[in-house]
mmCIF file of N, CA and C in Angstrom:
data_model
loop_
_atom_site.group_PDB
_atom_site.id
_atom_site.type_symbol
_atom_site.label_atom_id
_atom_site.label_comp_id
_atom_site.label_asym_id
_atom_site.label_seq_id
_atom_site.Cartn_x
_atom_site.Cartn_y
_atom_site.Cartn_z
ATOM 1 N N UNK A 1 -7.031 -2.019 -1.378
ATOM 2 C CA UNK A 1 -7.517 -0.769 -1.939
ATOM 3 C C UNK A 1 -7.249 -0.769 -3.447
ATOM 4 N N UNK A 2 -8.280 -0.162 -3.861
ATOM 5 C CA UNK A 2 -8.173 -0.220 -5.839
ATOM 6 C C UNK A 2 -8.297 1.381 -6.127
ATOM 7 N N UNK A 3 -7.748 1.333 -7.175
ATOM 8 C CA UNK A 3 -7.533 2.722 -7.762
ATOM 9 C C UNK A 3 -8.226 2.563 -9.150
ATOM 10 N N UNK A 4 -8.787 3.744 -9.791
ATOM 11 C CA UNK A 4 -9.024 3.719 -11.137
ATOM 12 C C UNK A 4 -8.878 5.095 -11.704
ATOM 13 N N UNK A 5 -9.268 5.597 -12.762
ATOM 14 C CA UNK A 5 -8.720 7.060 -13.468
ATOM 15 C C UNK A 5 -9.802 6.933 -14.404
ATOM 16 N N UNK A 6 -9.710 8.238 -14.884
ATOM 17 C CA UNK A 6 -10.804 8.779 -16.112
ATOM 18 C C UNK A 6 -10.623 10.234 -16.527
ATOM 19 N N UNK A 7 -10.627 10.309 -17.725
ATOM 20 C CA UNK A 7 -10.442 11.204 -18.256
ATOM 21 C C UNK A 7 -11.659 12.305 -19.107
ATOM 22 N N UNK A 8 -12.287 12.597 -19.039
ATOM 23 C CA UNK A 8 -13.510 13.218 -19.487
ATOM 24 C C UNK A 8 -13.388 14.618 -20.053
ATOM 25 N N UNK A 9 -13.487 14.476 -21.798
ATOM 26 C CA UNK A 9 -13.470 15.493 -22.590
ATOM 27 C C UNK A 9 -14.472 16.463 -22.529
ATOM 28 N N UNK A 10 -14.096 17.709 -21.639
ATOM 29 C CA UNK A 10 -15.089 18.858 -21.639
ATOM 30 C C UNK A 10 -14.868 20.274 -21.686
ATOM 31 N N UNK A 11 -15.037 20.902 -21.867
ATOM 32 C CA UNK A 11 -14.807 22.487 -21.615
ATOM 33 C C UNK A 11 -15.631 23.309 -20.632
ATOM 34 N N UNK A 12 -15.973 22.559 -19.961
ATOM 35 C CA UNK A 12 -16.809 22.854 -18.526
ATOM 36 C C UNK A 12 -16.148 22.287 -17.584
ATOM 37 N N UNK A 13 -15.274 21.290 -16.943
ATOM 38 C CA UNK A 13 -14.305 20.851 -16.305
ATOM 39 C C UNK A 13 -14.465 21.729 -14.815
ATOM 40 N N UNK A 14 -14.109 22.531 -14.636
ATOM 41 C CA UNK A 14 -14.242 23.171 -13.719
ATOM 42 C C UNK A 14 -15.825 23.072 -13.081
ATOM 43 N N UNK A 15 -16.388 23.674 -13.640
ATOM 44 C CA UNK A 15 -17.542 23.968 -13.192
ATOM 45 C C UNK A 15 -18.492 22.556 -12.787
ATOM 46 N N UNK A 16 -18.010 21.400 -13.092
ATOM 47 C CA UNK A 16 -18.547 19.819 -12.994
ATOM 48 C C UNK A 16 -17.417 19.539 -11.953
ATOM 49 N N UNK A 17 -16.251 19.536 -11.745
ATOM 50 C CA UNK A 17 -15.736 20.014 -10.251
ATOM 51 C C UNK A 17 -16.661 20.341 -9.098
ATOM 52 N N UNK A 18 -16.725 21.706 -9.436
ATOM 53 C CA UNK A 18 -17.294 22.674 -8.473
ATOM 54 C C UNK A 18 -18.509 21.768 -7.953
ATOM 55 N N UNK A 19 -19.186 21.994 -9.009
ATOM 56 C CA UNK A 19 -20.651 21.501 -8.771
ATOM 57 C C UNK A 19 -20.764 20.127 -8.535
ATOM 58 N N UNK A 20 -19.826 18.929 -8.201
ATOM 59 C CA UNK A 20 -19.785 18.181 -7.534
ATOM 60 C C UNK A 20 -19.115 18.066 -6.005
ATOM 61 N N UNK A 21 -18.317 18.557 -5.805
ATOM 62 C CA UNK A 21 -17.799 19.233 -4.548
ATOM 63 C C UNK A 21 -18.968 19.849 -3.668
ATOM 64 N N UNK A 22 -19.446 21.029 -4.241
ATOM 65 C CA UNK A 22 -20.692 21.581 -3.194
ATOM 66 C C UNK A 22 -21.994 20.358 -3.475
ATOM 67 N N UNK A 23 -22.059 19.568 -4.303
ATOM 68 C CA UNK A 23 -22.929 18.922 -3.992
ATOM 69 C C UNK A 23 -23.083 18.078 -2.882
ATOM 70 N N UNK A 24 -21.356 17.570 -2.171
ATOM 71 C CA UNK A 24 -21.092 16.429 -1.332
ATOM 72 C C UNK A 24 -20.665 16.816 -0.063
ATOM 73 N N UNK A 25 -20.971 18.051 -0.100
ATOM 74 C CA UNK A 25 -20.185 18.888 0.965
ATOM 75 C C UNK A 25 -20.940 19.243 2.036
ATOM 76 N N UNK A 26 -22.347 18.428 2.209
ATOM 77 C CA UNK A 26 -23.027 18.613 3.200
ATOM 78 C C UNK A 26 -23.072 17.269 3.996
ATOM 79 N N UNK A 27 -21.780 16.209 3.208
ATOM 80 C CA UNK A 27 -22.041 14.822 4.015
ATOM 81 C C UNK A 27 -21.069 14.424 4.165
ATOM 82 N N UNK A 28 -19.844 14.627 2.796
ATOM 83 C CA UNK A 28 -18.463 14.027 2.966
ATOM 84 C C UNK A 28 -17.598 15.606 3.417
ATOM 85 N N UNK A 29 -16.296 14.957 3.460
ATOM 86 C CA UNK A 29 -15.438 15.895 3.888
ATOM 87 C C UNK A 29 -14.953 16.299 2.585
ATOM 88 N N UNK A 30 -15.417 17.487 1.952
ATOM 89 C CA UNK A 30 -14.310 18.224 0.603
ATOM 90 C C UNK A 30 -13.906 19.452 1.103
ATOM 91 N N UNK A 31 -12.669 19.121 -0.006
ATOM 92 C CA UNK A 31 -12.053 20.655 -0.455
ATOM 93 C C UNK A 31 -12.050 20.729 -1.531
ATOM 94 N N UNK A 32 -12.070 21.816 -2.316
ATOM 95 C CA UNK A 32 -11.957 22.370 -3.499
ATOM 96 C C UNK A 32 -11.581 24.105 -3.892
ATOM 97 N N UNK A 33 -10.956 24.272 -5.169
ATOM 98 C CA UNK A 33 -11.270 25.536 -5.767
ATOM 99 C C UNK A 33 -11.209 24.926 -7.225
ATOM 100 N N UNK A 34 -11.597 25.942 -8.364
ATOM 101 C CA UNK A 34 -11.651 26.035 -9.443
ATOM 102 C C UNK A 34 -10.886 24.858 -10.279
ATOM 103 N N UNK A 35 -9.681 24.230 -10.193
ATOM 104 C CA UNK A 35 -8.622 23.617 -10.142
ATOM 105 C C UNK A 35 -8.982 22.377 -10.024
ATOM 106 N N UNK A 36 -9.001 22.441 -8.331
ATOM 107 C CA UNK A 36 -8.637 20.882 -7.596
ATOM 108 C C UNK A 36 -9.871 20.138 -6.759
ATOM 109 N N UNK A 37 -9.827 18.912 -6.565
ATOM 110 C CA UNK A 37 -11.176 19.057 -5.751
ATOM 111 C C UNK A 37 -10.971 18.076 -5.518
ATOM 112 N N UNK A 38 -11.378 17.218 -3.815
ATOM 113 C CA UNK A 38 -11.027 16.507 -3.243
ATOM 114 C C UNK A 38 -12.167 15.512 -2.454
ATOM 115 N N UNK A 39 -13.402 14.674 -2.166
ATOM 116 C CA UNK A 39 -13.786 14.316 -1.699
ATOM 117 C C UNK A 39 -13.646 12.850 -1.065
ATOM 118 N N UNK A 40 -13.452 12.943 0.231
ATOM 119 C CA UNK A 40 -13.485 12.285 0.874
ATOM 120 C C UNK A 40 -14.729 11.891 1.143
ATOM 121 N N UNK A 41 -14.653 10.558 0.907
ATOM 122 C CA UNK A 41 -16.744 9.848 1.346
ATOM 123 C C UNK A 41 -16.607 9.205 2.901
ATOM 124 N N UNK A 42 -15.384 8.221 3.173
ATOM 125 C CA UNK A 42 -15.293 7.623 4.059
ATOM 126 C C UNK A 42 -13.453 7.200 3.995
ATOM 127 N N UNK A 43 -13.293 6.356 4.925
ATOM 128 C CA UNK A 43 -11.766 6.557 5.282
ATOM 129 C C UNK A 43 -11.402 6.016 4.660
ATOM 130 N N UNK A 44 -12.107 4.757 3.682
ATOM 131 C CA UNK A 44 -11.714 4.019 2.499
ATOM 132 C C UNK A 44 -12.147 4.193 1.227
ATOM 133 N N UNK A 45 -12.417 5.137 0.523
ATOM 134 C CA UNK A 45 -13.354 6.139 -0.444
ATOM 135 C C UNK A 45 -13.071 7.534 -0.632
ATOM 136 N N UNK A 46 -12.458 7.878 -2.030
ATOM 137 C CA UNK A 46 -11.725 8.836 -2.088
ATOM 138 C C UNK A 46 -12.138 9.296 -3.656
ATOM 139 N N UNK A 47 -12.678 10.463 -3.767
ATOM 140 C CA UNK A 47 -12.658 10.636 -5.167
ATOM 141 C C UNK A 47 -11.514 12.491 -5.332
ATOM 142 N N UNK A 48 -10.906 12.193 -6.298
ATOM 143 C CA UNK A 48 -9.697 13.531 -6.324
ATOM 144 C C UNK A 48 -10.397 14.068 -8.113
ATOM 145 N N UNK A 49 -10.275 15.455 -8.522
ATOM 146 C CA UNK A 49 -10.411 15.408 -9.635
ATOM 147 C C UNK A 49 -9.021 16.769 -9.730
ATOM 148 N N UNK A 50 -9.074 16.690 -10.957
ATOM 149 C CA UNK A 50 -8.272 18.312 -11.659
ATOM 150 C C UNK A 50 -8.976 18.671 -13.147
ATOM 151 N N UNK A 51 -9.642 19.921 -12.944
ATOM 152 C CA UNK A 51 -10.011 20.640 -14.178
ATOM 153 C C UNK A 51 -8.903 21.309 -15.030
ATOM 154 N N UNK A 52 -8.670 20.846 -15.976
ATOM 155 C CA UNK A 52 -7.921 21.589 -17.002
ATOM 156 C C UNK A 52 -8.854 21.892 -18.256
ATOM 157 N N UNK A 53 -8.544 23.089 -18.918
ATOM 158 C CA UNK A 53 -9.180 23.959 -20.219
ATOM 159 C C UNK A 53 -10.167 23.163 -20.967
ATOM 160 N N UNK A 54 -9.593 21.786 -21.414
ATOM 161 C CA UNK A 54 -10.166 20.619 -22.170
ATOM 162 C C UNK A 54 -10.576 19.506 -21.418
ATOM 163 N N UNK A 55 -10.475 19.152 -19.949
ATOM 164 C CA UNK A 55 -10.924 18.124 -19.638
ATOM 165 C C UNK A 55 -11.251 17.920 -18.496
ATOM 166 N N UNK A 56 -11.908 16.971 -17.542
ATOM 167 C CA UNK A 56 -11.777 16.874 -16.141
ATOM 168 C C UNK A 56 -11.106 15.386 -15.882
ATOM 169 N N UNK A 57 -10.305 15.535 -14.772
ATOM 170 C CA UNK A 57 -9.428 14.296 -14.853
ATOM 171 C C UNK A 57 -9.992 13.796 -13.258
ATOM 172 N N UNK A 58 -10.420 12.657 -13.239
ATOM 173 C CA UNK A 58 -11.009 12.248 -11.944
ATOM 174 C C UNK A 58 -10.293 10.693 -11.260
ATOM 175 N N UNK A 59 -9.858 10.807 -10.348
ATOM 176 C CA UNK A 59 -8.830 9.885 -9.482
ATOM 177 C C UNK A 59 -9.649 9.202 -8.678
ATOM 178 N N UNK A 60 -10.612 7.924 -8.235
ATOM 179 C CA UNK A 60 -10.984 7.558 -7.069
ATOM 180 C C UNK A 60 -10.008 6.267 -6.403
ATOM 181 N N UNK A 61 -9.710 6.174 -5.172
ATOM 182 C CA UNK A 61 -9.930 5.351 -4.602
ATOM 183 C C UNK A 61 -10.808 4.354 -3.736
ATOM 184 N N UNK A 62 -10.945 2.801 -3.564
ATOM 185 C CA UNK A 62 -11.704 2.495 -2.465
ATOM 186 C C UNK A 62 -11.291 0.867 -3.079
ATOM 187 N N UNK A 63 -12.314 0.247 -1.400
ATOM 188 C CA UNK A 63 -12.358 -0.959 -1.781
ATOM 189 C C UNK A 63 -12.291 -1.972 -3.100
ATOM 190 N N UNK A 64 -11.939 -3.073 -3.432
ATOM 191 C CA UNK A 64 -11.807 -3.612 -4.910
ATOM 192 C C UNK A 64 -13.679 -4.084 -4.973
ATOM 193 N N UNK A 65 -14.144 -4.049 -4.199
ATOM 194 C CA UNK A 65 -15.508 -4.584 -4.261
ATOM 195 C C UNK A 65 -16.761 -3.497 -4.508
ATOM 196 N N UNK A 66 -16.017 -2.451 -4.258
ATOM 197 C CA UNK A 66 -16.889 -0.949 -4.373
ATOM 198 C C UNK A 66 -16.160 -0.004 -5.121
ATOM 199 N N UNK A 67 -15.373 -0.254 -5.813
ATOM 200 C CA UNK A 67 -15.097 0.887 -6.951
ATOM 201 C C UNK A 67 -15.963 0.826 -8.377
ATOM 202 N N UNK A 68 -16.153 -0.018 -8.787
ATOM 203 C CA UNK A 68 -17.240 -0.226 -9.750
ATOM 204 C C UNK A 68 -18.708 0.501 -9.439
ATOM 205 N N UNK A 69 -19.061 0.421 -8.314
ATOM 206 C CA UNK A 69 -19.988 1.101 -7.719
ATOM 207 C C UNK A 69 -19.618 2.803 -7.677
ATOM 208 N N UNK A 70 -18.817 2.923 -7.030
ATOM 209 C CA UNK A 70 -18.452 4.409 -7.089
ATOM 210 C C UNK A 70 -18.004 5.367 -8.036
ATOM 211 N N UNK A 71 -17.078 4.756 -8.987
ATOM 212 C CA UNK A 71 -17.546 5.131 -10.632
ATOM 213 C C UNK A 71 -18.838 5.344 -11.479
ATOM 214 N N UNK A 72 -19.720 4.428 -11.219
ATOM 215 C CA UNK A 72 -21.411 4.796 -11.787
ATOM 216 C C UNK A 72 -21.634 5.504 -10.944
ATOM 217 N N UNK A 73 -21.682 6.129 -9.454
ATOM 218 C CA UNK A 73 -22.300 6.811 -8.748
ATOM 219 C C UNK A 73 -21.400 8.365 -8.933
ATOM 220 N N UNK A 74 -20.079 8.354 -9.824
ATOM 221 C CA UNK A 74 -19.622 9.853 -9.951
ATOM 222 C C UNK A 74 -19.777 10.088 -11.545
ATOM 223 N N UNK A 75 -20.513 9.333 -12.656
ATOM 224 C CA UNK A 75 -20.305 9.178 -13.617
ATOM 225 C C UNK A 75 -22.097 9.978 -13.344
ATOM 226 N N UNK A 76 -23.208 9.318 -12.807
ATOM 227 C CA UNK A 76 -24.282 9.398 -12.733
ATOM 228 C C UNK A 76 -24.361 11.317 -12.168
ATOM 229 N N UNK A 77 -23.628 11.416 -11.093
ATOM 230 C CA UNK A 77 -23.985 13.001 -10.942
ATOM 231 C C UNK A 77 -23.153 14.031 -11.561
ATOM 232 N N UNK A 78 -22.078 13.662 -12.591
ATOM 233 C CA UNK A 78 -21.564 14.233 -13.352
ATOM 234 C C UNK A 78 -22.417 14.295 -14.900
ATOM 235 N N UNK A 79 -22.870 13.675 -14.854
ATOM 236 C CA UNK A 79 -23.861 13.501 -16.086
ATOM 237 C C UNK A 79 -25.451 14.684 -16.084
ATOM 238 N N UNK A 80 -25.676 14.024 -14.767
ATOM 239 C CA UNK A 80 -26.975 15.173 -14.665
ATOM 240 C C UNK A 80 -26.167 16.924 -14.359
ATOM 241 N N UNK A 81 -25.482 17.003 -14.020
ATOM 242 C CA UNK A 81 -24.666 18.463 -14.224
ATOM 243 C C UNK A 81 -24.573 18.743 -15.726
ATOM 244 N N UNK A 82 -24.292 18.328 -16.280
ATOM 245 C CA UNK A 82 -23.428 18.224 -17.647
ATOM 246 C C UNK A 82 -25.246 17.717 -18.447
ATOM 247 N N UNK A 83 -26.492 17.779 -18.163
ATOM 248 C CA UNK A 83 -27.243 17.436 -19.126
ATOM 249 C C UNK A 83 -27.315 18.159 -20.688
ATOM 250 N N UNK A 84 -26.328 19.311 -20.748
ATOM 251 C CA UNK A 84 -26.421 19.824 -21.845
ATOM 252 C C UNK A 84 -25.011 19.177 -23.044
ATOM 253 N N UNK A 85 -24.749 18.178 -22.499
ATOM 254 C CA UNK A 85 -23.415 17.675 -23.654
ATOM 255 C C UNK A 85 -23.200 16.558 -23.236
ATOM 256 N N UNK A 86 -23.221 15.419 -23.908
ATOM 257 C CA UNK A 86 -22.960 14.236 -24.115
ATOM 258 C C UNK A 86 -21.369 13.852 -23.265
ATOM 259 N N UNK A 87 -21.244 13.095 -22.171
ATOM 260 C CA UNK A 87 -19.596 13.032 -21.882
ATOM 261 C C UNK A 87 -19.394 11.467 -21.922
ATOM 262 N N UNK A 88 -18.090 11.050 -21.981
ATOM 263 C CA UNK A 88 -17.499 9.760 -21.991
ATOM 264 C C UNK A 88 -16.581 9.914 -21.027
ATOM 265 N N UNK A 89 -16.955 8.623 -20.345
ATOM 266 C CA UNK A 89 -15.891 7.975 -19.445
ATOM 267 C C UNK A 89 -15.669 6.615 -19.541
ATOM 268 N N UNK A 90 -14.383 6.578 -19.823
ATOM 269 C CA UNK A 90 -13.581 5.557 -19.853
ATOM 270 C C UNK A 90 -12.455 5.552 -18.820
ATOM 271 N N UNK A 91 -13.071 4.531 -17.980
ATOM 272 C CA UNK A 91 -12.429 4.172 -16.689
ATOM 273 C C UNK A 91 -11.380 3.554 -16.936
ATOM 274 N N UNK A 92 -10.049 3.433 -15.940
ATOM 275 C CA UNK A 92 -8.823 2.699 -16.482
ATOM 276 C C UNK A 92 -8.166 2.629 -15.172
ATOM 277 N N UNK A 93 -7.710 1.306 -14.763
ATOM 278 C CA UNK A 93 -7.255 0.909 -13.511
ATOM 279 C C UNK A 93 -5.643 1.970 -13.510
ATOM 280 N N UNK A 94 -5.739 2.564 -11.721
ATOM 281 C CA UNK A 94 -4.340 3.180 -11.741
ATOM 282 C C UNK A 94 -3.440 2.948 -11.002
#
């Protein structure tokens, strides 16, 4: 199992949470509030985030062969949420 981290400068944080949570929540297993947010994809596939004031901080786990994959695939629907502001992610093994 591989871990990676990212840190993403925003002042919408929350709301790119949210709105990824109810997006996945008709297939994976989440929880969330305002705060915290938790999706489970599969038993080896894990994405965790925390919204704070300035940023969203996003935790995945999974396979070493599919985390590269699953980073572009939370980078990609965090992006179309967020089409009104430019974001960076810089991924970093954890």
């Amino acid at each position: 199992m591989s871990r990676s981290r990212c840190h993403v400068a925003t002042d919408h944080a929350s709301r790119y949470l949210q709105q990824l949570c109810k997006h996945w929540a008709h297939k994976f297993e989440v929880s969330f509030d305002p705060q915290q947010g938790r999706i489970l994809m599969t038993e080896d596939r894990e994405v965790t985030m925390t919204a704070t004031p300035t940023a969203l901080e996003i935790s995945l786990s999974a396979p070493a062969e599919a985390l590269t994959h699953l980073q572009d695939v939370v980078d990609s629907h965090i992006i179309r949420f967020a089409f009104r502001e430019e974001l960076a992610f810089d991924w970093q093994p954890a």
